[in-house]
Amino acid sequence: MARPHDPPPGDSVRELDAELAFHFTETVEALVARGWTETDAHAEAERRFGSRRHYQHHLVSIDRTIQRRRRMRAIFSVDLRDAIRSLRATPVLTAVAIASLALGIGANTALFSIVNGLILRPLPARDPGRLALIDQSSWTNPIWEEIRDRHADIFDGAFAWSNETFDLSTSGETEPVDGVYASGAMFDMLGIAPALGRLIHRSDDVRGGGQQGVVAVISHGFWQGRLGGAPDVIGRRLTVSRVPASIVGVAPPGFFGPEVGRTAHILLPLSAEAAVRGEQSSLDGRTNWWLNIMVRLHPGQSLEAAAAELNRRRPAIRDATLPERYPPGTEYLGTNFTLTSAASGRSTLRRRFAEPLTVIMVIVAGVFLIACANIANLMLARATARRHEMGLRLALGASRARLTRQLLAEGLLLAIAGSLAGIAIARWGGELLVRQLSSSVLTVTLDLSLDWRVLGFTAAVAAVTTVLFGLAPAAGLAGVAPNDALREQARTVAGDRRYGMRNALVVAQVAFSLVLVIGAGLFVRTFHRLSTTPLGFKADDLLIVNVETARTGVTPDGRLPLYDRIVGAVAAVPGIQRASASYMTPLSGRGWNGRVHLTDRPDLAPQQQMTFINAVPPGWFDTFGMRLLGGRDVSAQDVKGAGKIAVVNETFARRFIGQAQPIGHRFSLLEPGGATEPFLVVGVVNDAIYRSVRIGIVPIMYVPLTQLDAPNAAFSLTAQVTRDRASVAAGVKAALAQVDPRLAFSFRDYSDQIGATVSQERLVAMLSGFFGGLALLLAALGLYGVTSYSVNRRRPEIAVRMALGADRRQVARLILRRVGTMVIIGLVIGAALTLWATRFVGALLFRLEARDPITIAVAMLTLAAVGLLAGWLPARRAARLDPTEVLRG
Amino acid sequence: MNYLQGTLDVLILTALSKEPLHGYDVVDWIRTTTNETLQIDDGALYTSLHRMEKRGWLEPEWRISPKGRRAKYYRLTAEGRKQLRAGERNWARFADAVTKVFSAR
């Protein structure tokens, strides 16, 4: 604190001179009082002091240090102490500011940590910068073996893997667990060391299995959780998809595999696929595209150079792995390989969520800006209220820099408190968000731990806020003159220049929140449309049982009778009304398709040829509540050799048959070896969704299960359920165990299956709705704050107006006009901003224009209504003012 | 030398233990109470004062002296008081030890 008698601050030399001058004056005076002459007294004082040059030199250097420290203290201790004191003087405002900041920083950090985990964070592997993926698509095992055995010299190494869901159960209902088939070199290539035991070696990944048979490496999490961290886990037997495997090692903590967003808990050698899948093995399948291939570049080798060399050998790879029956000139490996960096791993999730996450990130940043504007506004209001104090302190000699420093210190304190709370919120919110990314079909795991990127991001956000909160009021300080303060508290009118900044902030808030509310409206309506679009079948009471018969040892010929026995047993369970087997179930995420060849006219363009296919038994349409629009259902008489038939949907009929009568029409499918035997259309059913609501209605052909050449070992059973699921599921389990205890099966509610197809839209709708609402609330608060503050300041003016004859309604109108102006300007700017911003969200919408007029209009009306409400409360207060009381006071 | 410096510090802290004083008062108090037996430069006393200010044992404050002059007063801080007590204890121990040596003769 400055005191009236301080020597000019910052001048230690003059302070010292003053101190020593005082000392000599006093000494000489005392000596003279004891009878010394003036001259002798001076000499004696000098003698007693000692070498003036020597001491002065010491003293000056000590004082310099003192002064330096005092300055630092002024900044770090005095400013902070003053800042704390001043923030504590307005506890509500401080709490509101810290809470808004914490929420804002928390939401931003949470999202950023997900973006970081999914997109930015490098794969936890040795030298991840040299890892690359061969294209983004998948490959067959013959292609992989060709590359591994004959072309590995192009790279420093290569490995292949396939994401699998293994089954840990020994009988009956499956216990799914995420895992991978990994080629022998994977761990070596990634440079991973085991936490326990050993990892998969090249010697494990040989046809027919290694010396130890089927070996398994388990994740650290699986070991700790499922196996309780047992120290003797090495050598234990584990049933993986009904095949005994022996655990040889535990992967280190933090290792999740090559796929980001998914944790491989069980890792088997690629060759073990033959043991697990038996005769359905894809190891020799030249048309089974199921492997991802990652390579490690040589040091200094560029992606382009490696890709060029691989492509030089593409014809050789192609010739060595060409499937039989593929005629020359087909598109098999017809295009060049491309290599993409895999420094941050491979991720299907990334592709799926990158765009929605970016949009949400922008939304959250927008909300944060609005919150910042609110807090800046509060701080400005506070600063204005403190003009008197500031002016007084300026008048008493405090420097402007000193006051600015204190305001910055207040901003810094708020930012630090907000960031710390924000990081806590982010940790919690991030986990919550990752759970939302998961669905019943997909378990998402992401490493969200704080690394330098996340902390750097938070620090940057905090720094920006500090400057915003600190400098906004400091800018207001610029207008304060020392004498200003003393005549402050005088009457103020609306035109006050100092409101300019606060009004601008409110207008910006309204504009931003309009954009966010419109965005929220678009996403919520998208989700609503997706979930209310008619599916074309009744999914309400359907239970799906996915059945795998491979372990029963049934021959391909015996499968259909087994299907029948299973369906019969399940249909007899109490609480089940109807049950049907089928290859596919709509919206399962899997698909079977083919290309239609027209027998009576030229084929359509290739992209128009595609039809989806399902194999169904008689009565399947009834189970799904679908309507036969003409002709007949498939029947038990449609057997092999009886002439192939198909039931098609309306879209199929429209696209491939046109105006002609569809029943009795023939078409065939295009296969690599040529066109198939023709199918006779015997019936038409109503359109229904096949892949997803977003993809919409597609052509579908239904063929009889009984006419399939070789039915799959796995099929889906769909049952209409009339009782509660739990008791029905128990009955189905018992019934299936009766048929054959070696059957493996899993249950899924149709609603879950449908939900999984819109999980991304649900997430975006939920978050944008929440943050849109928050933006609206913040804008309303900002408007309310500014208006009620200005009403308070204008009390004298309003009182005068009323005394001069203005009635209450005129006063209310006066206030509301100001609010209305701000809202309208905000809406206009916001609408312009929206027109520009919506171009980025078009792809995320469903059957909705990005500039959907209804959404925009409703959002504008909502914002206007909320704005008027926020203005109406203070306006009413102004109108109820008692002029005599105000003017007397 | 360090020992002497420490003694000087304790003397000054003792001088300031009752009330804040300005530099001359400190010098005068030490000169009077020791009957001028200690031959210490006034400059050394000031150096000691400033050094203790730097260490945070003393807090300076400019006031008007009873004679109406602007003077730099020094006040003991909490740390200064702690140092004073420590200094007194050390001195007592030292004096005790010396006394024991003399009485053992």
Short mmCIF file of C-alpha atoms in Angstrom, two decimals, chain A residues 92-255:
data_model
loop_
_atom_site.label_atom_id
_atom_site.label_comp_id
_atom_site.label_asym_id
_atom_site.label_seq_id
_atom_site.Cartn_x
_atom_site.Cartn_y
_atom_site.Cartn_z
CA VAL A 92 -21.70 -14.90 -5.58
CA LEU A 93 -20.19 -13.34 -8.67
CA THR A 94 -16.93 -15.19 -8.09
CA ALA A 95 -18.70 -18.51 -7.58
CA VAL A 96 -20.77 -18.01 -10.72
CA ALA A 97 -17.67 -17.09 -12.70
CA ILE A 98 -15.65 -20.08 -11.46
CA ALA A 99 -18.55 -22.50 -11.97
CA SER A 100 -19.16 -21.30 -15.54
CA LEU A 101 -15.47 -21.46 -16.29
CA ALA A 102 -15.16 -24.93 -14.79
CA LEU A 103 -18.06 -26.17 -16.90
CA GLY A 104 -16.73 -24.49 -20.02
CA ILE A 105 -13.16 -25.63 -19.59
CA GLY A 106 -14.35 -29.05 -18.43
CA ALA A 107 -16.54 -29.62 -21.47
CA ASN A 108 -13.82 -28.40 -23.83
CA THR A 109 -11.12 -30.47 -22.18
CA ALA A 110 -13.33 -33.58 -22.09
CA LEU A 111 -14.00 -33.35 -25.79
CA PHE A 112 -10.44 -32.53 -26.56
CA SER A 113 -9.22 -35.52 -24.57
CA ILE A 114 -11.47 -37.73 -26.70
CA VAL A 115 -10.25 -36.14 -29.91
CA ASN A 116 -6.74 -36.61 -28.56
CA GLY A 117 -7.30 -40.25 -27.63
CA LEU A 118 -9.00 -41.05 -30.92
CA ILE A 119 -7.07 -38.99 -33.42
CA LEU A 120 -3.93 -37.35 -32.10
CA ARG A 121 -2.30 -39.67 -29.58
CA PRO A 122 0.38 -41.85 -31.16
CA LEU A 123 -0.01 -45.62 -30.97
CA PRO A 124 1.73 -46.90 -27.83
CA ALA A 125 4.41 -48.62 -29.90
CA ARG A 126 8.10 -48.27 -30.62
CA ASP A 127 8.79 -45.51 -33.15
CA PRO A 128 5.15 -45.19 -34.29
CA GLY A 129 6.11 -42.60 -36.89
CA ARG A 130 7.37 -45.35 -39.22
CA LEU A 131 4.13 -47.38 -39.12
CA ALA A 132 1.85 -47.32 -42.14
CA LEU A 133 -1.35 -49.04 -43.23
CA ILE A 134 -1.76 -50.64 -46.63
CA ASP A 135 -4.83 -48.78 -47.82
CA GLN A 136 -7.89 -48.42 -45.65
CA SER A 137 -9.66 -51.51 -46.89
CA SER A 138 -9.13 -55.13 -45.90
CA TRP A 139 -7.20 -57.95 -47.53
CA THR A 140 -7.38 -61.70 -47.96
CA ASN A 141 -5.04 -64.07 -46.16
CA PRO A 142 -3.45 -65.28 -49.45
CA ILE A 143 -2.58 -61.65 -50.27
CA TRP A 144 -1.11 -61.19 -46.79
CA GLU A 145 0.93 -64.40 -47.03
CA GLU A 146 2.18 -63.39 -50.46
CA ILE A 147 3.34 -60.02 -49.13
CA ARG A 148 4.82 -61.61 -45.99
CA ASP A 149 6.70 -64.35 -47.84
CA ARG A 150 7.85 -62.67 -51.03
CA HIS A 151 7.65 -58.90 -50.67
CA ALA A 152 8.53 -58.21 -47.03
CA ASP A 153 11.87 -56.80 -48.13
CA ILE A 154 10.11 -53.63 -49.28
CA PHE A 155 9.52 -52.73 -45.66
CA ASP A 156 11.29 -53.00 -42.34
CA GLY A 157 8.57 -55.50 -41.45
CA ALA A 158 4.85 -56.10 -41.72
CA PHE A 159 2.03 -57.67 -39.76
CA ALA A 160 -1.63 -58.45 -40.32
CA TRP A 161 -4.51 -58.65 -37.91
CA SER A 162 -8.24 -59.02 -37.82
CA ASN A 163 -10.58 -57.66 -35.16
CA GLU A 164 -12.70 -60.46 -33.78
CA THR A 165 -15.28 -60.92 -31.12
CA PHE A 166 -14.39 -64.14 -29.34
CA ASP A 167 -16.72 -66.17 -27.19
CA LEU A 168 -15.54 -67.18 -23.74
CA SER A 169 -18.45 -69.46 -22.84
CA THR A 170 -18.11 -73.22 -22.78
CA SER A 171 -21.72 -73.90 -23.76
CA GLY A 172 -25.01 -72.16 -24.40
CA GLU A 173 -25.20 -68.37 -24.36
CA THR A 174 -22.06 -66.67 -25.61
CA GLU A 175 -19.86 -64.38 -23.56
CA PRO A 176 -18.47 -62.02 -26.15
CA VAL A 177 -15.08 -60.42 -25.64
CA ASP A 178 -13.14 -58.16 -28.01
CA GLY A 179 -9.97 -59.66 -29.42
CA VAL A 180 -7.81 -60.00 -32.50
CA TYR A 181 -6.13 -62.59 -34.65
CA ALA A 182 -2.58 -61.28 -34.89
CA SER A 183 0.11 -62.44 -37.26
CA GLY A 184 3.29 -63.67 -35.60
CA ALA A 185 5.25 -60.46 -36.09
CA MET A 186 2.75 -58.04 -34.55
CA PHE A 187 4.21 -57.64 -31.06
CA ASP A 188 7.75 -57.63 -32.36
CA MET A 189 6.87 -54.97 -34.93
CA LEU A 190 5.13 -52.78 -32.39
CA GLY A 191 7.99 -53.21 -29.96
CA ILE A 192 5.78 -54.39 -27.09
CA ALA A 193 7.24 -56.23 -24.09
CA PRO A 194 5.05 -58.61 -22.07
CA ALA A 195 3.90 -57.82 -18.55
CA LEU A 196 4.06 -61.53 -17.82
CA GLY A 197 5.12 -64.62 -19.76
CA ARG A 198 5.72 -64.12 -23.47
CA LEU A 199 3.86 -62.61 -26.41
CA ILE A 200 2.93 -64.24 -29.73
CA HIS A 201 5.98 -65.31 -31.76
CA ARG A 202 6.36 -66.08 -35.43
CA SER A 203 6.66 -69.74 -34.43
CA ASP A 204 3.10 -69.67 -33.06
CA ASP A 205 1.70 -68.38 -36.31
CA VAL A 206 2.20 -71.39 -38.58
CA ARG A 207 -0.39 -73.43 -40.42
CA GLY A 208 -1.62 -76.23 -38.24
CA GLY A 209 -0.58 -74.36 -35.09
CA GLY A 210 2.73 -74.02 -33.27
CA GLN A 211 4.25 -76.53 -30.88
CA GLN A 212 2.04 -75.37 -28.02
CA GLY A 213 -1.14 -75.65 -30.03
CA VAL A 214 -3.49 -72.66 -29.83
CA VAL A 215 -1.83 -70.03 -27.66
CA ALA A 216 -3.42 -66.86 -26.36
CA VAL A 217 -2.08 -63.58 -25.04
CA ILE A 218 -4.47 -61.69 -22.80
CA SER A 219 -4.72 -57.98 -22.09
CA HIS A 220 -3.58 -56.58 -18.76
CA GLY A 221 -7.14 -55.47 -18.04
CA PHE A 222 -8.51 -58.95 -18.74
CA TRP A 223 -5.88 -60.49 -16.47
CA GLN A 224 -6.62 -58.07 -13.63
CA GLY A 225 -10.39 -58.08 -14.04
CA ARG A 226 -11.56 -61.42 -15.31
CA LEU A 227 -8.75 -63.52 -13.87
CA GLY A 228 -8.29 -61.50 -10.68
CA GLY A 229 -4.63 -60.83 -11.46
CA ALA A 230 -3.69 -64.43 -10.62
CA PRO A 231 0.11 -64.76 -10.67
CA ASP A 232 -0.03 -68.35 -11.99
CA VAL A 233 -2.03 -67.39 -15.05
CA ILE A 234 0.64 -68.53 -17.52
CA GLY A 235 -0.16 -71.98 -18.80
CA ARG A 236 -3.81 -71.84 -17.79
CA ARG A 237 -6.40 -73.09 -20.23
CA LEU A 238 -8.92 -70.65 -21.62
CA THR A 239 -11.87 -71.53 -23.83
CA VAL A 240 -11.83 -69.15 -26.78
CA SER A 241 -14.83 -69.55 -29.06
CA ARG A 242 -15.23 -73.11 -27.76
CA VAL A 243 -11.61 -74.00 -28.55
CA PRO A 244 -9.14 -74.68 -25.73
CA ALA A 245 -6.24 -72.25 -25.80
CA SER A 246 -3.36 -71.89 -23.38
CA ILE A 247 -2.40 -68.52 -22.01
CA VAL A 248 1.26 -67.81 -22.70
CA GLY A 249 1.48 -64.20 -21.68
CA VAL A 250 -0.07 -60.95 -20.55
CA ALA A 251 0.25 -57.75 -22.61
CA PRO A 252 1.51 -54.67 -20.76
CA PRO A 253 -0.96 -52.21 -19.24
CA GLY A 254 -1.95 -49.52 -21.73
CA PHE A 255 -1.61 -51.86 -24.72
#
